Amino acid sequence: MSVLAPENRQARPAPEPGAASMWLSDGWTVTKRNLTKLKRSPDMLVFAVLQPIMFVLLFSQIYGGSIQVQGTDYTQYLMAGIFAQTVIFGSTFSGSAMAQDLKDGIIDRFRTLPMSSSAVLVGRTNSDLVLNGISMLIMMATGFVVGWRVNAPFSSFLAGIGLLLLFSYAFSWVMALLGMSVKSPEVINNASFMILFPLTFISNAFVQSQTLPAPLEAFANWNPVSALVQAARELFGNVGSVPTPDAWPMQNAVPTVLIGAILMLLIFVPLCIRKFASISSR
Amino acid sequence: MIEASGLKKTYRSKSGPVHALAGMDLSVPRGTVKALLGPNGAGKTTVVKVLTTLIRPTEGTALVDGIDVLSNPKAARRIIGVSGQYAAVDENLTGFENLEMVGRLYHLSAREAKRRAQDLIEQFELTEAGNRPVKGFSGGMRRRIDLAGALVINPKVLFLDEPTTGLDPRSRLSLWGIIKNLVSDGTTLLLTTQYLEEADQLSDDIAVIDGGRVIAEGTADELKAQIGGHRVVVTLVNPADAGAAREILGRHGDGEATVGTDGRTVEVGVINGPRALQYVLGDLGQAGVELHDAGMRRPSLDDVFLKLTGRHAENTDENVPAEKENAK
């Protein structure tokens, strides 16, 4: 057995491709790897599919009878909240997956290869965007079954989906940075639970912020999750005649989310790339 | 081919700074194999990580094939192959997919990456693992896939960090075979190991490292000459005989004999193992010393260490890495 047969001597890489095509091809290679992983370890996929179904059914069927929303039916009100909550939690996977890859030494392998320095991160956030997209589709289908309707033009409906996914994509980068900064994947899961649960609940996702005690109401009105929920509600035409709070982010929900997502990307993409250049398993 | 000088790496920790590398100099000429031999925590993995662009040293310079790995890591990555201490293969991908992915990330064309992956699968006798997810395969198989990953581009310089730690003897022998083959093809190789025998089998030259610096350097024979060719070891029935046994072993040994902490094991380094053993047994018999066990063994890292540093290398028990691997 000769490992380096003479004809294989030519297997040295061709002259480096241009930066842009390298970025695209490396990003795609890693995305494909992550999606294959997802396909082969269905627990994650099942979680991403079942959890939204469960939330839609639980909230609409159990709380729907007790929670009164002035100006619309609770199921119409609820769906935007569940969409927002699900994509936000979905984005945390970017963090735990980065932490896991780091722990497994896969990141070390990637970092010794002459690949684009952002490809691993791009691949990570891309595949999690796909995962979130799948979750969205499932949630919508479940929503339609329990009576949710879109009362807006199709373009507005698409804009709503786009906005939710843009926000989740930007938030994936935030989580990826965290994932590279912690010692183990479990930390991400626990921390996101401790931080994101209150954040999504002290918002207008499931109840009107007006019904909360004054300090929580103020928090909810300025909570970025509320802006995302409010924006989705507006774009899906689910606001009905529910009064919109006076706080600026509530009055300007769509621009708030757009600006927020772009700011997150502008800050966290460079931070992630810088962090990635120095991480290694211990 | 590999030139490193004055490498220092200092980590901050709660109990003060930790000097993982404390001024390490290394030189590996083109087409040769150097083994870094040392116990856990000596700095083996750290120096490999520095040379393979994974971490930046606090001080020092490092060249690989003339490329400065600190100022031009991307160029260095195009010519190196790395296989780490824990097989960094993706569990959910098949062996083939793992190798194909690595090929694509070295920017081989899609066709070339597939062809190369297939070649390596065949050459490494991985056909079994080729089309099934790596999850569920033995540690030896994973190491082979990881090693194959390091060879996708026929690297000019290859780094293997403890390639056989935690493997069973059969897998170890099989990996040795593969590595010897590579070496005969003229690849420049830097290898780290905790096993003197492995360094002896695979390398031209050994650097013994401790506390983040090289404490001895030479061929395996030169190192062994320093510590004696073999060790003669006897276990006494009666600890009271330890003094007499020590004197007799010392008479035939190359240096002082030592008594183990159990008070019953006496050993000494010798030049000619079989002959020394014969004499020792004869003299012990005449002196009426009763033996529980007697024999000779090859010197280990621990012996080299004891000789060079006056203390034992910790954690050189062959089972320790295996347990660590399982725990993972």
Coordinates of C-alpha atoms in Angstrom, one line a residue:
Chain A
M1 CA 0.0 0.0 0.0
S2 CA 1.4 3.3 -1.0
V3 CA -0.6 6.2 0.4
L4 CA 0.9 8.7 -1.9
A5 CA 0.7 7.1 -5.2
P6 CA 2.6 9.1 -7.9
E7 CA -0.5 10.2 -9.7
N8 CA -1.9 11.6 -6.5
R9 CA 0.9 14.0 -6.2
Q10 CA -1.2 16.2 -8.4
A11 CA -3.8 16.3 -5.7
R12 CA -2.4 19.6 -4.4
P13 CA -5.0 22.3 -4.7
A14 CA -5.3 24.4 -7.8
P15 CA -4.3 28.0 -7.5
E16 CA -6.4 29.7 -4.9
P17 CA -9.8 30.7 -6.2
G18 CA -10.9 34.3 -5.9
A19 CA -12.0 35.4 -2.5
A20 CA -15.7 35.7 -3.5
S21 CA -16.0 32.3 -5.1
M22 CA -14.1 30.8 -2.2
W23 CA -16.4 32.4 0.2
L24 CA -19.5 31.0 -1.6
S25 CA -18.1 27.6 -2.2
D26 CA -16.7 27.1 1.4
G27 CA -19.9 28.5 2.9
W28 CA -22.0 26.1 0.8
T29 CA -19.7 23.1 1.7
V30 CA -20.3 23.8 5.5
T31 CA -24.0 24.5 5.0
K32 CA -24.3 21.2 3.3
R33 CA -22.5 19.5 6.1
N34 CA -24.7 21.0 8.7
L35 CA -27.9 20.1 6.8
T36 CA -26.7 16.5 6.3
K37 CA -26.0 16.4 10.1
L38 CA -29.6 17.6 10.7
K39 CA -31.0 15.0 8.4
R40 CA -29.1 12.2 10.1
S41 CA -29.8 13.2 13.7
P42 CA -33.6 13.7 13.5
D43 CA -34.0 14.5 17.2
M44 CA -33.2 18.1 16.4
L45 CA -35.5 18.2 13.4
V46 CA -38.3 16.6 15.4
F47 CA -37.8 19.1 18.1
A48 CA -37.9 22.0 15.6
V49 CA -41.1 20.6 14.1
L50 CA -43.0 19.4 17.2
Q51 CA -42.3 22.2 19.6
P52 CA -44.1 24.8 17.4
I53 CA -47.0 22.5 16.8
M54 CA -47.2 22.0 20.6
F55 CA -47.1 25.7 21.4
V56 CA -49.7 26.6 18.8
L57 CA -52.1 24.0 20.1
L58 CA -51.5 24.6 23.8
F59 CA -51.9 28.3 23.6
S60 CA -54.7 28.5 21.2
Q61 CA -56.8 25.6 22.7
I62 CA -56.0 26.0 26.4
Y63 CA -55.4 29.7 27.0
G64 CA -57.5 30.8 24.1
G65 CA -60.8 30.4 26.1
S66 CA -59.5 32.4 29.1
I67 CA -57.3 35.1 27.6
Q68 CA -59.4 38.0 26.3
V69 CA -57.8 40.4 23.8
Q70 CA -59.7 43.5 23.1
G71 CA -60.3 43.9 19.4
T72 CA -59.5 40.5 18.0
D73 CA -59.7 36.8 18.5
Y74 CA -56.9 35.2 20.6
T75 CA -55.7 32.8 18.0
Q76 CA -55.2 35.7 15.5
Y77 CA -53.4 37.6 18.2
L78 CA -51.3 34.7 19.4
M79 CA -49.7 33.4 16.2
A80 CA -47.2 36.3 15.6
G81 CA -46.1 35.7 19.2
I82 CA -45.4 32.1 18.7
F83 CA -43.6 32.7 15.4
A84 CA -41.3 35.2 17.1
Q85 CA -40.7 33.0 20.1
T86 CA -40.0 29.9 18.0
V87 CA -37.5 31.6 15.6
I88 CA -35.7 33.2 18.5
F89 CA -35.3 29.9 20.3
G90 CA -34.4 28.3 17.0
S91 CA -31.5 30.7 16.6
T92 CA -30.0 29.6 19.9
F93 CA -29.1 26.3 18.1
S94 CA -26.4 28.3 16.3
G95 CA -24.8 28.8 19.7
S96 CA -25.0 25.3 21.0
A97 CA -23.9 23.8 17.7
M98 CA -20.8 26.1 17.5
A99 CA -20.0 25.1 21.1
Q100 CA -20.4 21.4 20.2
D101 CA -18.2 21.6 17.1
L102 CA -15.6 23.4 19.1
K103 CA -15.7 20.7 21.8
D104 CA -15.6 17.9 19.2
G105 CA -12.4 19.3 17.6
I106 CA -14.2 19.8 14.3
I107 CA -13.5 23.6 14.5
D108 CA -9.8 22.7 14.9
R109 CA -9.9 20.7 11.7
F110 CA -11.7 23.6 9.9
R111 CA -9.2 26.1 11.2
T112 CA -6.2 24.2 9.8
L113 CA -7.8 24.2 6.3
P114 CA -7.2 27.0 3.8
M115 CA -10.9 27.9 3.8
S116 CA -12.6 31.3 3.9
S117 CA -12.4 32.6 7.5
S118 CA -16.1 33.2 7.8
A119 CA -17.3 30.0 6.0
V120 CA -18.0 28.0 9.2
L121 CA -20.1 30.8 10.6
V122 CA -21.9 31.4 7.3
G123 CA -22.6 27.7 7.0
R124 CA -23.8 27.6 10.6
T125 CA -26.2 30.5 10.4
N126 CA -27.4 29.4 6.9
S127 CA -28.4 26.0 8.0
D128 CA -30.1 27.3 11.1
L129 CA -32.0 29.7 8.9
V130 CA -33.2 26.7 6.9
L131 CA -34.2 25.0 10.2
N132 CA -36.1 28.1 11.3
G133 CA -37.8 28.3 7.8
I134 CA -39.0 24.7 8.3
S135 CA -40.3 25.5 11.8
M136 CA -42.1 28.6 10.3
L137 CA -43.9 26.5 7.7
I138 CA -45.0 23.9 10.2
M139 CA -46.3 26.6 12.6
M140 CA -48.2 28.3 9.8
A141 CA -49.8 25.1 8.7
T142 CA -50.8 24.3 12.3
G143 CA -52.1 27.9 12.7
F144 CA -54.3 27.5 9.6
V145 CA -55.7 24.4 11.1
V146 CA -56.7 26.1 14.4
G147 CA -58.3 29.0 12.5
W148 CA -55.5 31.6 12.0
R149 CA -55.9 33.7 9.0
V150 CA -53.7 36.3 7.2
N151 CA -55.7 39.5 6.7
A152 CA -53.1 41.3 4.5
P153 CA -51.9 41.3 0.9
F154 CA -49.7 38.4 -0.1
S155 CA -46.7 40.7 -0.4
S156 CA -47.2 41.8 3.2
F157 CA -47.5 38.2 4.3
L158 CA -44.2 37.4 2.6
A159 CA -42.6 40.5 4.1
G160 CA -43.7 39.3 7.5
I161 CA -42.0 35.9 7.0
G162 CA -39.0 37.7 5.7
L163 CA -38.7 40.0 8.7
L164 CA -39.1 37.1 11.2
L165 CA -36.4 35.1 9.4
L166 CA -34.1 38.1 9.0
F167 CA -34.3 38.8 12.7
S168 CA -33.6 35.1 13.5
Y169 CA -30.7 35.1 11.1
A170 CA -29.2 38.2 12.8
F171 CA -29.8 36.7 16.2
S172 CA -28.0 33.5 15.1
W173 CA -24.8 35.5 14.8
V174 CA -25.3 36.8 18.4
M175 CA -25.7 33.2 19.6
A176 CA -22.8 31.9 17.5
L177 CA -20.5 34.4 19.3
L178 CA -21.8 33.2 22.6
G179 CA -21.3 29.6 21.5
M180 CA -17.7 30.3 20.8
S181 CA -17.2 31.9 24.1
V182 CA -18.6 29.3 26.5
K183 CA -17.0 26.1 27.8
S184 CA -19.7 23.7 26.8
P185 CA -22.8 23.5 24.7
E186 CA -25.0 22.9 27.8
V187 CA -24.1 26.4 29.0
I188 CA -25.8 27.8 25.9
N189 CA -28.9 25.8 26.4
N190 CA -29.3 26.7 30.0
A191 CA -28.4 30.4 29.5
S192 CA -30.8 30.8 26.6
F193 CA -33.6 29.2 28.7
M194 CA -32.9 31.5 31.6
I195 CA -32.7 34.6 29.5
L196 CA -35.0 34.0 26.6
F197 CA -38.0 32.6 28.4
P198 CA -38.5 35.8 30.5
L199 CA -37.7 37.9 27.5
T200 CA -40.3 36.3 25.3
F201 CA -42.9 36.1 28.1
I202 CA -42.5 39.7 29.3
S203 CA -43.6 41.0 26.0
N204 CA -46.7 41.3 23.9
A205 CA -46.2 37.8 22.5
F206 CA -49.0 36.1 24.4
V207 CA -50.8 38.9 26.2
Q208 CA -51.3 42.6 25.7
S209 CA -48.6 44.6 27.4
Q210 CA -51.4 46.9 28.8
T211 CA -52.5 44.1 31.1
L212 CA -49.1 43.9 32.8
P213 CA -48.1 45.7 36.0
A214 CA -46.6 49.1 35.1
P215 CA -42.8 48.3 35.3
L216 CA -43.3 45.1 33.3
E217 CA -45.5 47.0 30.8
A218 CA -42.8 49.5 30.2
F219 CA -40.2 46.7 29.8
A220 CA -42.6 44.9 27.4
N221 CA -43.1 47.9 25.3
W222 CA -39.4 48.4 24.8
N223 CA -38.5 44.7 24.6
P224 CA -37.1 43.9 21.1
V225 CA -39.2 40.7 21.1
S226 CA -42.3 42.9 21.4
A227 CA -41.2 44.9 18.4
L228 CA -40.7 41.7 16.4
V229 CA -44.2 40.4 17.4
Q230 CA -45.9 43.7 16.7
A231 CA -44.2 43.9 13.3
A232 CA -45.3 40.4 12.4
R233 CA -48.8 41.1 13.6
E234 CA -49.0 44.2 11.5
L235 CA -47.6 42.5 8.4
F236 CA -49.9 39.5 8.7
G237 CA -52.9 41.8 9.3
N238 CA -53.6 40.3 12.8
V239 CA -53.7 43.5 14.8
G240 CA -57.5 43.9 14.3
S241 CA -58.6 46.8 16.5
V242 CA -56.2 46.1 19.3
P243 CA -54.8 49.4 20.4
T244 CA -51.0 49.8 19.8
P245 CA -49.1 51.1 22.9
D246 CA -47.6 54.6 22.6
A247 CA -43.9 53.5 23.0
W248 CA -41.8 54.4 19.9
P249 CA -40.8 50.8 19.0
M250 CA -44.4 49.7 19.1
Q251 CA -45.6 52.6 16.9
N252 CA -42.7 51.9 14.5
A253 CA -42.4 48.2 14.8
V254 CA -41.2 47.3 11.3
P255 CA -38.5 49.9 11.1
T256 CA -37.4 49.0 14.7
V257 CA -36.9 45.3 13.7
L258 CA -35.2 46.2 10.5
I259 CA -32.8 48.6 12.2
G260 CA -32.2 46.1 15.0
A261 CA -31.5 43.2 12.8
I262 CA -29.1 45.2 10.6
L263 CA -27.3 46.6 13.7
M264 CA -27.0 43.0 15.1
L265 CA -25.4 41.9 11.8
L266 CA -23.1 44.9 11.6
I267 CA -21.8 44.3 15.1
F268 CA -21.8 40.6 15.5
V269 CA -20.7 39.4 12.1
P270 CA -17.2 41.0 12.5
L271 CA -17.0 40.0 16.2
C272 CA -17.8 36.4 15.2
I273 CA -15.2 36.3 12.5
R274 CA -12.6 37.8 14.8
K275 CA -13.4 35.4 17.6
F276 CA -13.4 32.4 15.2
A277 CA -9.8 33.3 14.2
S278 CA -8.5 32.5 17.7
I279 CA -10.7 29.7 19.0
S280 CA -9.5 26.1 19.5
S281 CA -10.5 23.2 21.6
R282 CA -8.6 22.8 24.8
Chain B
M1 CA 11.2 22.6 6.8
I2 CA 9.9 23.3 10.2
E3 CA 11.8 26.0 12.1
A4 CA 10.5 27.3 15.4
S5 CA 12.5 29.3 17.8
G6 CA 11.8 30.8 21.2
L7 CA 8.2 29.8 21.2
K8 CA 6.4 30.9 24.4
K9 CA 2.8 30.6 25.2
T10 CA 1.5 31.9 28.5
Y11 CA -2.1 31.4 29.7
R12 CA -3.6 33.4 32.5
S13 CA -5.3 31.3 35.2
K14 CA -6.7 31.8 38.6
S15 CA -3.5 30.4 40.2
G16 CA -1.2 32.7 38.2
P17 CA 0.3 32.5 34.7
V18 CA 0.8 29.0 33.1
H19 CA 3.7 28.7 30.7
A20 CA 2.5 26.1 28.3
L21 CA 5.5 26.8 26.1
A22 CA 8.5 28.3 27.8
G23 CA 10.9 29.0 25.0
M24 CA 10.7 26.0 22.7
D25 CA 13.1 25.7 19.8
L26 CA 12.4 23.0 17.1
S27 CA 13.9 22.2 13.8
V28 CA 12.7 19.4 11.5
P29 CA 14.7 19.1 8.2
R30 CA 12.8 18.4 5.0
G31 CA 11.8 14.7 4.6
T32 CA 12.5 13.7 8.1
V33 CA 10.4 12.7 11.1
K34 CA 10.7 14.2 14.5
A35 CA 8.9 12.9 17.5
L36 CA 8.1 15.2 20.4
L37 CA 8.1 12.9 23.4
G38 CA 6.7 14.0 26.7
P39 CA 4.1 13.4 29.4
N40 CA 0.7 15.1 29.5
G41 CA 1.0 18.8 30.0
A42 CA 4.5 19.0 28.6
G43 CA 3.4 21.3 25.8
K44 CA 3.2 18.9 22.9
T45 CA -0.3 19.8 21.8
T46 CA 0.4 23.5 22.3
V47 CA 3.4 23.5 20.0
V48 CA 1.5 21.6 17.4
K49 CA -1.4 24.1 17.7
V50 CA 1.0 27.0 17.2
L51 CA 2.7 25.4 14.1
T52 CA -0.7 24.5 12.6
T53 CA -2.0 28.1 13.0
L54 CA -4.6 27.2 15.7
I55 CA -3.2 29.4 18.4
R56 CA -0.8 32.3 18.4
P57 CA 2.2 32.1 20.6
T58 CA 2.9 34.9 23.1
E59 CA 6.5 35.1 21.7
G60 CA 8.7 33.5 19.2
T61 CA 8.8 32.6 15.5
A62 CA 7.6 29.7 13.4
L63 CA 8.3 28.8 9.8
V64 CA 6.8 25.8 8.0
D65 CA 8.3 25.2 4.5
G66 CA 9.6 28.8 4.7
I67 CA 6.2 30.2 5.4
D68 CA 5.8 32.3 8.5
V69 CA 2.8 30.7 10.1
L70 CA 2.2 33.7 12.3
S71 CA 2.0 36.4 9.6
N72 CA 0.7 34.2 6.8
P73 CA -1.5 31.5 8.3
K74 CA -3.6 31.1 5.2
A75 CA -0.5 30.2 3.0
A76 CA 0.7 27.7 5.7
R77 CA -2.7 26.0 5.8
R78 CA -2.5 25.2 2.0
I79 CA 0.6 23.0 2.6
I80 CA 0.0 21.3 5.9
G81 CA -2.0 18.3 7.0
V82 CA -3.1 17.9 10.6
S83 CA -4.5 15.1 12.6
G84 CA -5.2 15.9 16.2
Q85 CA -5.3 14.0 19.5
Y86 CA -9.0 13.3 19.2
A87 CA -10.2 12.3 15.9
A88 CA -11.9 15.4 14.5
V89 CA -14.3 13.6 12.2
D90 CA -17.9 14.5 11.8
E91 CA -19.9 11.7 13.4
N92 CA -23.0 12.2 11.3
L93 CA -21.1 12.1 8.0
T94 CA -19.9 9.0 6.3
G95 CA -16.1 8.4 6.0
F96 CA -16.4 9.4 2.4
E97 CA -18.3 12.5 3.1
N98 CA -15.8 13.6 5.7
L99 CA -12.9 13.3 3.3
E100 CA -14.8 14.8 0.4
M101 CA -15.7 17.8 2.6
V102 CA -12.1 18.3 3.6
G103 CA -11.1 18.1 -0.1
R104 CA -13.6 20.7 -1.0
L105 CA -12.3 23.0 1.7
Y106 CA -8.8 22.6 0.3
H107 CA -10.4 23.8 -2.9
L108 CA -10.1 20.7 -4.9
S109 CA -12.7 20.6 -7.7
A110 CA -15.9 18.6 -6.8
R111 CA -14.7 15.8 -9.0
E112 CA -11.2 15.8 -7.7
A113 CA -12.4 15.8 -4.1
K114 CA -14.6 12.8 -4.7
R115 CA -11.8 10.9 -6.5
R116 CA -9.3 11.7 -3.7
A117 CA -11.8 10.7 -1.0
Q118 CA -12.4 7.4 -2.8
D119 CA -8.6 6.8 -3.2
L120 CA -8.0 7.4 0.5
I121 CA -10.9 5.1 1.5
E122 CA -9.4 2.3 -0.4
Q123 CA -5.8 3.0 0.6
F124 CA -6.7 3.2 4.3
E125 CA -8.9 0.1 4.1
L126 CA -11.9 2.1 5.2
T127 CA -14.4 0.7 2.7
E128 CA -16.6 -0.4 5.6
A129 CA -16.8 3.1 6.9
G130 CA -17.0 4.7 3.5
N131 CA -20.8 4.8 3.2
R132 CA -22.0 4.7 6.7
P133 CA -22.0 7.6 9.3
V134 CA -18.8 7.5 11.3
K135 CA -20.9 7.3 14.5
G136 CA -20.6 3.8 15.8
F137 CA -17.2 3.0 14.4
S138 CA -14.2 2.1 16.6
G139 CA -11.7 4.6 17.8
G140 CA -9.1 3.0 15.5
M141 CA -11.3 3.5 12.4
R142 CA -12.0 7.1 13.3
R143 CA -8.3 7.8 13.7
R144 CA -7.7 6.3 10.3
I145 CA -10.4 8.6 8.8
D146 CA -8.9 11.6 10.6
L147 CA -5.4 10.7 9.4
A148 CA -6.8 10.3 5.9
G149 CA -8.3 13.7 6.2
A150 CA -4.8 15.1 6.9
L151 CA -3.5 13.5 3.7
V152 CA -6.2 14.7 1.3
I153 CA -3.8 17.1 -0.4
N154 CA -0.5 15.2 0.1
P155 CA 0.7 17.9 2.5
K156 CA 4.3 19.0 2.3
V157 CA 4.4 19.0 6.1
L158 CA 2.3 16.7 8.3
F159 CA 1.5 17.1 12.0
L160 CA 0.2 14.1 14.0
D161 CA -0.7 14.9 17.6
E162 CA -0.6 11.6 19.6
P163 CA -1.9 9.6 16.7
T164 CA -2.3 6.4 18.7
T165 CA -3.2 7.5 22.2
G166 CA -6.1 5.5 23.5
L167 CA -6.0 2.9 20.8
D168 CA -5.8 -0.8 21.4
P169 CA -2.5 -2.5 20.4
R170 CA -3.8 -3.8 17.1
S171 CA -5.1 -0.5 15.9
R172 CA -1.8 1.1 17.0
L173 CA 0.3 -1.3 15.0
S174 CA -2.0 -0.7 11.9
L175 CA -1.6 3.0 12.3
W176 CA 2.2 2.7 12.7
G177 CA 2.2 0.8 9.4
I178 CA 0.4 3.6 7.6
I179 CA 2.6 6.3 9.1
K180 CA 5.8 4.4 8.2
N181 CA 4.5 4.2 4.7
L182 CA 4.0 7.9 4.5
V183 CA 7.4 8.6 5.9
S184 CA 9.0 6.4 3.3
D185 CA 7.4 8.6 0.7
G186 CA 9.4 11.5 2.0
T187 CA 6.8 13.5 3.9
T188 CA 8.1 15.8 6.6
L189 CA 6.4 14.8 9.8
L190 CA 6.2 16.2 13.3
L191 CA 4.7 13.7 15.6
T192 CA 3.9 13.9 19.3
T193 CA 3.7 10.9 21.6
Q194 CA 3.8 9.7 25.2
Y195 CA 5.3 6.4 24.2
L196 CA 9.1 6.0 23.8
E197 CA 8.5 2.9 21.7
E198 CA 6.3 4.8 19.3
A199 CA 8.9 7.6 18.9
D200 CA 11.5 4.9 18.4
Q201 CA 9.5 3.1 15.7
L202 CA 8.5 6.1 13.7
S203 CA 11.0 8.9 14.0
D204 CA 14.5 9.8 12.9
D205 CA 14.9 12.1 15.7
I206 CA 13.4 12.6 19.1
A207 CA 13.0 15.8 21.2
V208 CA 12.1 15.1 24.8
I209 CA 10.0 17.9 26.2
D210 CA 9.0 19.0 29.6
G211 CA 7.6 22.2 31.0
G212 CA 7.2 23.7 27.6
R213 CA 10.8 23.3 26.5
V214 CA 13.1 20.7 24.9
I215 CA 15.2 19.0 27.5
A216 CA 17.0 16.5 25.4
E217 CA 17.3 15.8 21.7
G218 CA 18.8 13.0 19.6
T219 CA 18.1 9.7 17.9
A220 CA 16.3 7.0 19.8
D221 CA 19.6 5.2 20.2
E222 CA 21.3 8.2 21.6
L223 CA 18.6 8.7 24.1
K224 CA 18.6 5.0 25.0
A225 CA 22.3 5.1 25.4
Q226 CA 21.8 7.8 28.0
I227 CA 19.5 5.6 30.1
G228 CA 20.9 2.2 29.3
G229 CA 19.5 -0.3 26.7
H230 CA 17.2 -2.2 29.0
R231 CA 16.0 -2.2 32.6
V232 CA 16.5 -5.3 34.8
V233 CA 13.7 -5.5 37.4
V234 CA 13.3 -7.9 40.3
T235 CA 10.5 -8.2 42.8
L236 CA 11.6 -9.6 46.2
V237 CA 9.6 -12.0 48.4
N238 CA 11.1 -10.3 51.5
P239 CA 11.5 -6.5 51.6
A240 CA 14.4 -7.0 54.1
D241 CA 16.6 -8.2 51.1
A242 CA 16.2 -4.8 49.4
G243 CA 19.6 -3.5 50.4
A244 CA 21.4 -6.7 49.3
A245 CA 19.5 -6.8 46.0
R246 CA 20.2 -3.2 45.4
E247 CA 23.9 -3.7 45.8
I248 CA 23.9 -6.8 43.5
L249 CA 21.9 -5.0 40.7
G250 CA 24.1 -2.0 41.0
R251 CA 27.1 -4.2 40.5
H252 CA 25.9 -5.3 37.0
G253 CA 23.9 -2.2 36.1
D254 CA 24.8 1.0 34.3
G255 CA 24.4 3.3 37.3
E256 CA 22.7 3.1 40.7
A257 CA 19.9 0.6 41.3
T258 CA 16.6 2.0 42.7
V259 CA 14.1 0.5 45.1
G260 CA 10.5 1.2 44.3
T261 CA 8.0 2.7 46.7
D262 CA 6.7 -0.8 47.6
G263 CA 10.1 -1.6 49.1
R264 CA 10.2 -4.9 47.1
T265 CA 10.8 -3.8 43.5
V266 CA 14.5 -3.2 42.6
E267 CA 15.6 -2.1 39.2
V268 CA 18.6 -0.8 37.3
G269 CA 19.4 0.3 33.8
V270 CA 21.8 -2.1 31.9
I271 CA 23.7 -2.1 28.7
N272 CA 23.2 -5.7 27.7
G273 CA 19.9 -6.8 29.1
P274 CA 20.0 -10.6 28.8
R275 CA 23.6 -10.9 30.1
A276 CA 23.0 -8.6 33.0
L277 CA 19.9 -10.5 33.9
Q278 CA 21.8 -13.8 34.0
Y279 CA 24.5 -12.3 36.3
V280 CA 22.0 -10.7 38.5
L281 CA 20.0 -13.9 38.9
G282 CA 23.1 -15.9 39.6
D283 CA 24.4 -13.5 42.3
L284 CA 21.0 -13.1 43.9
G285 CA 20.7 -16.9 44.1
Q286 CA 24.1 -17.2 45.7
A287 CA 23.2 -14.5 48.2
G288 CA 20.0 -16.5 49.0
V289 CA 17.6 -13.7 48.0
E290 CA 14.2 -15.1 47.2
L291 CA 12.4 -13.7 44.2
H292 CA 8.8 -13.3 43.5
D293 CA 9.4 -12.1 39.9
A294 CA 12.3 -11.1 37.7
G295 CA 12.7 -9.9 34.2
M296 CA 13.9 -7.1 31.9
R297 CA 12.0 -4.5 30.0
R298 CA 12.6 -1.8 27.5
P299 CA 13.1 1.7 28.8
S300 CA 9.9 3.8 28.9
L301 CA 9.3 7.5 28.7
D302 CA 9.2 7.4 32.5
D303 CA 12.8 6.1 32.6
V304 CA 14.0 8.7 30.2
F305 CA 12.2 11.3 32.3
L306 CA 13.6 10.1 35.6
K307 CA 17.1 10.2 34.1
L308 CA 16.7 13.6 32.6
T309 CA 14.6 15.4 35.2
G310 CA 15.0 13.3 38.4
R311 CA 11.3 12.9 38.6
H312 CA 8.7 10.6 37.2
A313 CA 6.6 11.4 34.1
E314 CA 3.1 11.5 35.4
N315 CA 0.3 9.8 33.6
T316 CA 2.3 7.5 31.4
D317 CA 0.3 4.5 32.4
E318 CA -0.9 3.0 29.1
N319 CA -4.5 2.8 30.4
V320 CA -4.9 6.4 31.3
P321 CA -5.4 7.7 27.8
A322 CA -7.6 4.9 26.9
E323 CA -9.9 5.7 29.8
K324 CA -9.9 9.4 28.8
E325 CA -10.9 8.4 25.3
N326 CA -13.8 6.3 26.6
A327 CA -14.9 9.0 28.9
K328 CA -15.2 11.3 26.0

